[in-house]
Amino acid sequence: AQSVTQLGSHVSVSEGALVLLRCNYSSSVPPYLFWYVQYPNQGLQLLLKYTSAATLVKGINGFEAEFKKSETSFHLTKPSAHMSDAAEYFCAVSDKGGSEKLVFGKGTKLTVNP
Amino acid sequence: EAQVTQNPRYLITVTGKKLTVTCSQNMNHEYMSWYRQDPGLGLRQIYYSMNVEVTDKGDVPEGYKVSRKEKRNFPLILESPSPNQTSLYFCASSAHRGWEKLFFGSGTQLSVL
């Protein structure tokens, strides 16, 4: 069964600083991996996804993530934080072509300080 | 405009009173799913559907029912709601296996008293 662990339920950075949100996954088969963002009082929107092509994935709003199979990680980064990045971020894993279950992490709330 | 529409946006009910939360998508997607979001727990999948008349349990299906009689609709039914089902619910759909790109509805905030 798949599982996702997001390290740090809250992360705080200064505007202009590096954003690093950590995600480790567990899957018995090659996974699909996703990062979603949720702004206050809104639904989730897809930031980026890994579906077994390039291991470095670029997403919207300057975010990127690197799939590292040896570390079972899919950390999300952005070189320079902007105030508008303040939101909650969710990592998710699905069983590629398998059970169709989709498992989300518990989320990391990002605060950006001026 | 491509969208997933959930209704109602807010719902307050009492224990044991059957309710239905509707979900409709206009993208002809085969895959649809329901999630609940609770503070500190993230999103958890309740049920999913891979096509008309094909549904399966997610991680937290107890106390919920679904049906998929038409491709566009995937209602969530709580036959006898209990206070532990107070939560924020999201419906989502995808054209792709493995949930390659999910389109989410705006959410339904349910309170069961």
PDB file of C-alpha atoms in Angstrom:
ATOM      1  CA  ALA A   1       0.000   0.000   0.000  1.00  0.00           C
ATOM      2  CA  GLN A   2       1.173   3.488  -0.733  1.00  0.00           C
ATOM      3  CA  SER A   3       1.874   6.095   1.909  1.00  0.00           C
ATOM      4  CA  VAL A   4       3.208   9.627   2.013  1.00  0.00           C
ATOM      5  CA  THR A   5       5.073  11.444   4.764  1.00  0.00           C
ATOM      6  CA  GLN A   6       5.449  15.189   4.671  1.00  0.00           C
ATOM      7  CA  LEU A   7       8.106  16.356   7.099  1.00  0.00           C
ATOM      8  CA  GLY A   8       7.045  19.496   8.905  1.00  0.00           C
ATOM      9  CA  SER A   9       3.420  20.501   9.220  1.00  0.00           C
ATOM     10  CA  HIS A  10       4.471  24.179   9.232  1.00  0.00           C
ATOM     11  CA  VAL A  11       7.339  25.822   7.381  1.00  0.00           C
ATOM     12  CA  SER A  12       8.172  29.498   7.634  1.00  0.00           C
ATOM     13  CA  VAL A  13      10.517  31.353   5.270  1.00  0.00           C
ATOM     14  CA  SER A  14      11.376  34.946   4.505  1.00  0.00           C
ATOM     15  CA  GLU A  15      10.361  36.510   1.234  1.00  0.00           C
ATOM     16  CA  GLY A  16      13.112  35.830  -1.304  1.00  0.00           C
ATOM     17  CA  ALA A  17      14.445  32.786   0.563  1.00  0.00           C
ATOM     18  CA  LEU A  18      14.563  29.219  -0.693  1.00  0.00           C
ATOM     19  CA  VAL A  19      11.440  27.148  -0.201  1.00  0.00           C
ATOM     20  CA  LEU A  20      11.972  23.449   0.545  1.00  0.00           C
ATOM     21  CA  LEU A  21       9.017  21.227   1.383  1.00  0.00           C
ATOM     22  CA  ARG A  22       9.822  17.598   2.043  1.00  0.00           C
ATOM     23  CA  CYS A  23       7.919  14.537   0.890  1.00  0.00           C
ATOM     24  CA  ASN A  24       8.848  10.887   1.240  1.00  0.00           C
ATOM     25  CA  TYR A  25       6.725   8.121  -0.187  1.00  0.00           C
ATOM     26  CA  SER A  26       6.284   4.430   0.082  1.00  0.00           C
ATOM     27  CA  SER A  27       5.012   2.376  -2.827  1.00  0.00           C
ATOM     28  CA  SER A  28       5.431  -1.238  -3.869  1.00  0.00           C
ATOM     29  CA  VAL A  29       5.232  -0.315  -7.545  1.00  0.00           C
ATOM     30  CA  PRO A  30       6.579   2.622  -9.569  1.00  0.00           C
ATOM     31  CA  PRO A  31       4.431   5.513  -8.466  1.00  0.00           C
ATOM     32  CA  TYR A  32       2.932   8.641  -9.845  1.00  0.00           C
ATOM     33  CA  LEU A  33       3.774  11.554  -7.525  1.00  0.00           C
ATOM     34  CA  PHE A  34       2.071  14.907  -7.238  1.00  0.00           C
ATOM     35  CA  TRP A  35       2.252  18.201  -5.429  1.00  0.00           C
ATOM     36  CA  TYR A  36      -0.950  20.151  -4.924  1.00  0.00           C
ATOM     37  CA  VAL A  37      -1.442  23.611  -3.459  1.00  0.00           C
ATOM     38  CA  GLN A  38      -4.454  24.829  -1.529  1.00  0.00           C
ATOM     39  CA  TYR A  39      -5.007  28.533  -0.956  1.00  0.00           C
ATOM     40  CA  PRO A  40      -7.313  29.570   1.890  1.00  0.00           C
ATOM     41  CA  ASN A  41     -10.963  28.674   1.311  1.00  0.00           C
ATOM     42  CA  GLN A  42     -10.251  27.096  -2.050  1.00  0.00           C
ATOM     43  CA  GLY A  43      -9.966  23.651  -3.554  1.00  0.00           C
ATOM     44  CA  LEU A  44      -6.677  22.072  -4.538  1.00  0.00           C
ATOM     45  CA  GLN A  45      -4.801  22.778  -7.724  1.00  0.00           C
ATOM     46  CA  LEU A  46      -2.022  20.753  -9.276  1.00  0.00           C
ATOM     47  CA  LEU A  47       1.460  22.263  -9.004  1.00  0.00           C
ATOM     48  CA  LEU A  48       3.379  19.493 -10.715  1.00  0.00           C
ATOM     49  CA  LYS A  49       3.488  15.757 -11.287  1.00  0.00           C
ATOM     50  CA  TYR A  50       5.976  12.965 -11.836  1.00  0.00           C
ATOM     51  CA  THR A  51       4.803  10.174 -14.115  1.00  0.00           C
ATOM     52  CA  SER A  52       8.101   8.391 -14.907  1.00  0.00           C
ATOM     53  CA  ALA A  53       9.527  10.734 -17.487  1.00  0.00           C
ATOM     54  CA  ALA A  54      12.172  13.270 -16.390  1.00  0.00           C
ATOM     55  CA  THR A  55      13.105  13.019 -12.713  1.00  0.00           C
ATOM     56  CA  LEU A  56      13.297  16.807 -12.345  1.00  0.00           C
ATOM     57  CA  VAL A  57       9.818  18.147 -12.803  1.00  0.00           C
ATOM     58  CA  LYS A  58       8.961  21.797 -13.298  1.00  0.00           C
ATOM     59  CA  GLY A  59       5.590  23.102 -12.303  1.00  0.00           C
ATOM     60  CA  ILE A  60       3.635  26.302 -12.157  1.00  0.00           C
ATOM     61  CA  ASN A  61       4.641  29.447 -10.242  1.00  0.00           C
ATOM     62  CA  GLY A  62       8.365  28.612 -10.324  1.00  0.00           C
ATOM     63  CA  PHE A  63       8.141  25.393  -8.307  1.00  0.00           C
ATOM     64  CA  GLU A  64      10.011  22.237  -9.132  1.00  0.00           C
ATOM     65  CA  ALA A  65      10.497  18.822  -7.580  1.00  0.00           C
ATOM     66  CA  GLU A  66      13.001  16.030  -8.039  1.00  0.00           C
ATOM     67  CA  PHE A  67      12.108  12.357  -7.931  1.00  0.00           C
ATOM     68  CA  LYS A  68      14.840  10.402  -6.150  1.00  0.00           C
ATOM     69  CA  LYS A  69      14.090   6.718  -6.202  1.00  0.00           C
ATOM     70  CA  SER A  70      17.036   5.776  -3.977  1.00  0.00           C
ATOM     71  CA  GLU A  71      15.783   8.128  -1.273  1.00  0.00           C
ATOM     72  CA  THR A  72      12.058   7.569  -1.992  1.00  0.00           C
ATOM     73  CA  SER A  73      11.688  11.325  -1.968  1.00  0.00           C
ATOM     74  CA  PHE A  74       9.923  13.977  -4.004  1.00  0.00           C
ATOM     75  CA  HIS A  75      10.822  17.273  -2.351  1.00  0.00           C
ATOM     76  CA  LEU A  76       9.322  20.529  -3.599  1.00  0.00           C
ATOM     77  CA  THR A  77      11.537  23.585  -4.046  1.00  0.00           C
ATOM     78  CA  LYS A  78      11.356  27.170  -5.196  1.00  0.00           C
ATOM     79  CA  PRO A  79      14.482  29.344  -5.315  1.00  0.00           C
ATOM     80  CA  SER A  80      12.859  32.535  -4.104  1.00  0.00           C
ATOM     81  CA  ALA A  81       9.683  32.692  -2.025  1.00  0.00           C
ATOM     82  CA  HIS A  82       6.994  35.212  -2.773  1.00  0.00           C
ATOM     83  CA  MET A  83       4.275  36.381  -0.412  1.00  0.00           C
ATOM     84  CA  SER A  84       1.687  34.834  -2.731  1.00  0.00           C
ATOM     85  CA  ASP A  85       3.195  31.374  -2.110  1.00  0.00           C
ATOM     86  CA  ALA A  86       1.677  31.276   1.367  1.00  0.00           C
ATOM     87  CA  ALA A  87      -0.662  28.299   1.261  1.00  0.00           C
ATOM     88  CA  GLU A  88      -0.935  24.660   2.265  1.00  0.00           C
ATOM     89  CA  TYR A  89       0.916  22.131   0.135  1.00  0.00           C
ATOM     90  CA  PHE A  90       0.075  18.466  -0.258  1.00  0.00           C
ATOM     91  CA  CYS A  91       2.184  15.671  -1.656  1.00  0.00           C
ATOM     92  CA  ALA A  92       0.295  12.684  -3.078  1.00  0.00           C
ATOM     93  CA  VAL A  93       1.107   9.264  -4.518  1.00  0.00           C
ATOM     94  CA  SER A  94      -0.902   6.976  -6.721  1.00  0.00           C
ATOM     95  CA  ASP A  95      -0.395   3.440  -7.872  1.00  0.00           C
ATOM     96  CA  LYS A  96       0.448   3.845 -11.543  1.00  0.00           C
ATOM     97  CA  GLY A  97      -2.029   1.753 -13.436  1.00  0.00           C
ATOM     98  CA  GLY A  98      -2.922  -0.267 -10.405  1.00  0.00           C
ATOM     99  CA  SER A  99      -5.522   0.088  -7.698  1.00  0.00           C
ATOM    100  CA  GLU A 100      -6.461   3.712  -8.463  1.00  0.00           C
ATOM    101  CA  LYS A 101      -6.103   4.664  -4.830  1.00  0.00           C
ATOM    102  CA  LEU A 102      -4.657   8.131  -4.319  1.00  0.00           C
ATOM    103  CA  VAL A 103      -2.976   8.849  -1.006  1.00  0.00           C
ATOM    104  CA  PHE A 104      -2.234  12.358   0.226  1.00  0.00           C
ATOM    105  CA  GLY A 105       0.214  13.502   2.839  1.00  0.00           C
ATOM    106  CA  LYS A 106      -1.028  15.478   5.820  1.00  0.00           C
ATOM    107  CA  GLY A 107       0.045  18.763   4.335  1.00  0.00           C
ATOM    108  CA  THR A 108       2.611  21.478   5.019  1.00  0.00           C
ATOM    109  CA  LYS A 109       1.475  24.985   5.695  1.00  0.00           C
ATOM    110  CA  LEU A 110       3.909  27.521   4.237  1.00  0.00           C
ATOM    111  CA  THR A 111       4.173  30.970   5.777  1.00  0.00           C
ATOM    112  CA  VAL A 112       6.151  33.669   3.962  1.00  0.00           C
ATOM    113  CA  ASN A 113       7.385  36.533   6.117  1.00  0.00           C
ATOM    114  CA  PRO A 114       8.086  39.978   4.647  1.00  0.00           C
TER     115      PRO A 114
ATOM    116  CA  GLU B   1     -15.517  26.258 -18.863  1.00  0.00           C
ATOM    117  CA  ALA B   2     -14.170  22.943 -17.585  1.00  0.00           C
ATOM    118  CA  GLN B   3     -15.281  22.435 -14.030  1.00  0.00           C
ATOM    119  CA  VAL B   4     -16.340  20.155 -11.233  1.00  0.00           C
ATOM    120  CA  THR B   5     -19.443  21.417  -9.479  1.00  0.00           C
ATOM    121  CA  GLN B   6     -20.331  20.402  -5.951  1.00  0.00           C
ATOM    122  CA  ASN B   7     -23.476  21.264  -4.059  1.00  0.00           C
ATOM    123  CA  PRO B   8     -24.174  22.460  -1.492  1.00  0.00           C
ATOM    124  CA  ARG B   9     -21.192  24.583  -0.466  1.00  0.00           C
ATOM    125  CA  TYR B  10     -22.195  24.474   3.193  1.00  0.00           C
ATOM    126  CA  LEU B  11     -24.470  22.016   4.978  1.00  0.00           C
ATOM    127  CA  ILE B  12     -25.512  21.745   8.611  1.00  0.00           C
ATOM    128  CA  THR B  13     -27.531  18.708   9.587  1.00  0.00           C
ATOM    129  CA  VAL B  14     -28.376  16.528  12.546  1.00  0.00           C
ATOM    130  CA  THR B  15     -27.278  13.031  13.427  1.00  0.00           C
ATOM    131  CA  GLY B  16     -29.112  10.348  11.469  1.00  0.00           C
ATOM    132  CA  LYS B  17     -30.706  12.526   8.815  1.00  0.00           C
ATOM    133  CA  LYS B  18     -29.824  11.162   5.391  1.00  0.00           C
ATOM    134  CA  LEU B  19     -28.105  13.579   3.038  1.00  0.00           C
ATOM    135  CA  THR B  20     -26.609  13.670  -0.429  1.00  0.00           C
ATOM    136  CA  VAL B  21     -23.797  15.862  -1.697  1.00  0.00           C
ATOM    137  CA  THR B  22     -23.891  16.174  -5.451  1.00  0.00           C
ATOM    138  CA  CYS B  23     -20.909  16.296  -7.802  1.00  0.00           C
ATOM    139  CA  SER B  24     -20.995  16.887 -11.514  1.00  0.00           C
ATOM    140  CA  GLN B  25     -18.221  17.332 -14.093  1.00  0.00           C
ATOM    141  CA  ASN B  26     -18.499  18.626 -17.645  1.00  0.00           C
ATOM    142  CA  MET B  27     -15.230  17.230 -19.034  1.00  0.00           C
ATOM    143  CA  ASN B  28     -16.394  13.714 -19.909  1.00  0.00           C
ATOM    144  CA  HIS B  29     -13.889  12.299 -17.418  1.00  0.00           C
ATOM    145  CA  GLU B  30     -13.998   8.607 -16.640  1.00  0.00           C
ATOM    146  CA  TYR B  31     -12.412   8.838 -13.184  1.00  0.00           C
ATOM    147  CA  MET B  32     -14.094  10.528 -10.249  1.00  0.00           C
ATOM    148  CA  SER B  33     -13.428  10.439  -6.542  1.00  0.00           C
ATOM    149  CA  TRP B  34     -14.440  11.823  -3.173  1.00  0.00           C
ATOM    150  CA  TYR B  35     -12.141  13.038  -0.392  1.00  0.00           C
ATOM    151  CA  ARG B  36     -12.557  14.390   3.075  1.00  0.00           C
ATOM    152  CA  GLN B  37     -10.170  16.929   4.525  1.00  0.00           C
ATOM    153  CA  ASP B  38      -9.609  17.189   8.255  1.00  0.00           C
ATOM    154  CA  PRO B  39      -7.085  19.430  10.041  1.00  0.00           C
ATOM    155  CA  GLY B  40      -3.792  17.642  10.542  1.00  0.00           C
ATOM    156  CA  LEU B  41      -4.887  14.639   8.492  1.00  0.00           C
ATOM    157  CA  GLY B  42      -4.711  15.991   4.961  1.00  0.00           C
ATOM    158  CA  LEU B  43      -7.068  14.560   2.360  1.00  0.00           C
ATOM    159  CA  ARG B  44      -8.274  11.007   2.563  1.00  0.00           C
ATOM    160  CA  GLN B  45      -9.946   9.203  -0.296  1.00  0.00           C
ATOM    161  CA  ILE B  46     -13.444   7.947   0.488  1.00  0.00           C
ATOM    162  CA  TYR B  47     -14.569   6.297  -2.754  1.00  0.00           C
ATOM    163  CA  TYR B  48     -13.570   6.419  -6.372  1.00  0.00           C
ATOM    164  CA  SER B  49     -15.097   5.453  -9.672  1.00  0.00           C
ATOM    165  CA  MET B  50     -13.379   4.368 -12.847  1.00  0.00           C
ATOM    166  CA  ASN B  51     -16.454   4.541 -15.056  1.00  0.00           C
ATOM    167  CA  VAL B  52     -20.220   4.255 -15.038  1.00  0.00           C
ATOM    168  CA  GLU B  53     -21.349   1.572 -12.590  1.00  0.00           C
ATOM    169  CA  VAL B  54     -17.737   0.930 -11.474  1.00  0.00           C
ATOM    170  CA  THR B  55     -16.872   2.132  -7.981  1.00  0.00           C
ATOM    171  CA  ASP B  56     -14.435   1.066  -5.280  1.00  0.00           C
ATOM    172  CA  LYS B  57     -13.527   1.935  -1.724  1.00  0.00           C
ATOM    173  CA  GLY B  58     -10.781   4.352  -0.840  1.00  0.00           C
ATOM    174  CA  ASP B  59      -9.138   4.561   2.541  1.00  0.00           C
ATOM    175  CA  VAL B  60     -12.107   5.758   4.638  1.00  0.00           C
ATOM    176  CA  PRO B  61     -15.352   4.427   3.111  1.00  0.00           C
ATOM    177  CA  GLU B  62     -17.229   3.565   6.320  1.00  0.00           C
ATOM    178  CA  GLY B  63     -20.500   5.478   6.649  1.00  0.00           C
ATOM    179  CA  TYR B  64     -20.566   6.603   3.017  1.00  0.00           C
ATOM    180  CA  LYS B  65     -22.167   5.389  -0.196  1.00  0.00           C
ATOM    181  CA  VAL B  66     -21.706   6.456  -3.778  1.00  0.00           C
ATOM    182  CA  SER B  67     -23.277   5.733  -7.121  1.00  0.00           C
ATOM    183  CA  ARG B  68     -22.217   6.353 -10.704  1.00  0.00           C
ATOM    184  CA  LYS B  69     -25.255   5.946 -12.924  1.00  0.00           C
ATOM    185  CA  GLU B  70     -24.128   8.578 -15.398  1.00  0.00           C
ATOM    186  CA  LYS B  71     -20.622   9.563 -16.411  1.00  0.00           C
ATOM    187  CA  ARG B  72     -20.937  13.174 -15.318  1.00  0.00           C
ATOM    188  CA  ASN B  73     -22.414  12.634 -11.835  1.00  0.00           C
ATOM    189  CA  PHE B  74     -20.954  11.044  -8.722  1.00  0.00           C
ATOM    190  CA  PRO B  75     -23.067  11.791  -5.638  1.00  0.00           C
ATOM    191  CA  LEU B  76     -21.870  11.091  -2.102  1.00  0.00           C
ATOM    192  CA  ILE B  77     -24.548   9.715   0.199  1.00  0.00           C
ATOM    193  CA  LEU B  78     -24.496   9.673   3.985  1.00  0.00           C
ATOM    194  CA  GLU B  79     -27.336   7.370   5.026  1.00  0.00           C
ATOM    195  CA  SER B  80     -27.056   8.122   8.748  1.00  0.00           C
ATOM    196  CA  PRO B  81     -24.589  10.942   9.371  1.00  0.00           C
ATOM    197  CA  SER B  82     -22.699  11.106  12.639  1.00  0.00           C
ATOM    198  CA  PRO B  83     -20.684  13.959  14.203  1.00  0.00           C
ATOM    199  CA  ASN B  84     -17.387  12.300  13.231  1.00  0.00           C
ATOM    200  CA  GLN B  85     -18.357  12.900   9.617  1.00  0.00           C
ATOM    201  CA  THR B  86     -18.154  16.646  10.146  1.00  0.00           C
ATOM    202  CA  SER B  87     -15.516  17.589   7.597  1.00  0.00           C
ATOM    203  CA  LEU B  88     -14.674  19.418   4.380  1.00  0.00           C
ATOM    204  CA  TYR B  89     -15.485  17.232   1.389  1.00  0.00           C
ATOM    205  CA  PHE B  90     -14.035  17.488  -2.100  1.00  0.00           C
ATOM    206  CA  CYS B  91     -15.074  15.813  -5.295  1.00  0.00           C
ATOM    207  CA  ALA B  92     -12.543  15.467  -8.102  1.00  0.00           C
ATOM    208  CA  SER B  93     -12.339  14.059 -11.587  1.00  0.00           C
ATOM    209  CA  SER B  94      -9.613  12.995 -13.992  1.00  0.00           C
ATOM    210  CA  ALA B  95      -9.368  11.845 -17.576  1.00  0.00           C
ATOM    211  CA  HIS B  96      -6.363   9.687 -16.781  1.00  0.00           C
ATOM    212  CA  ARG B  97      -5.652   6.489 -14.952  1.00  0.00           C
ATOM    213  CA  GLY B  98      -3.416   7.040 -11.944  1.00  0.00           C
ATOM    214  CA  TRP B  99      -5.045  10.441 -11.311  1.00  0.00           C
ATOM    215  CA  GLU B 100      -2.549  12.235 -13.525  1.00  0.00           C
ATOM    216  CA  LYS B 101      -4.405  15.460 -13.326  1.00  0.00           C
ATOM    217  CA  LEU B 102      -7.216  15.949 -10.893  1.00  0.00           C
ATOM    218  CA  PHE B 103      -9.786  18.686 -11.225  1.00  0.00           C
ATOM    219  CA  PHE B 104     -11.252  19.538  -7.836  1.00  0.00           C
ATOM    220  CA  GLY B 105     -14.606  20.948  -6.907  1.00  0.00           C
ATOM    221  CA  SER B 106     -14.829  23.912  -4.525  1.00  0.00           C
ATOM    222  CA  GLY B 107     -15.659  21.765  -1.533  1.00  0.00           C
ATOM    223  CA  THR B 108     -18.614  21.137   0.777  1.00  0.00           C
ATOM    224  CA  GLN B 109     -18.282  22.022   4.444  1.00  0.00           C
ATOM    225  CA  LEU B 110     -20.489  19.577   6.349  1.00  0.00           C
ATOM    226  CA  SER B 111     -21.374  19.923  10.012  1.00  0.00           C
ATOM    227  CA  VAL B 112     -23.261  17.096  11.714  1.00  0.00           C
ATOM    228  CA  LEU B 113     -24.731  18.101  15.079  1.00  0.00           C
TER     229      LEU B 113
END
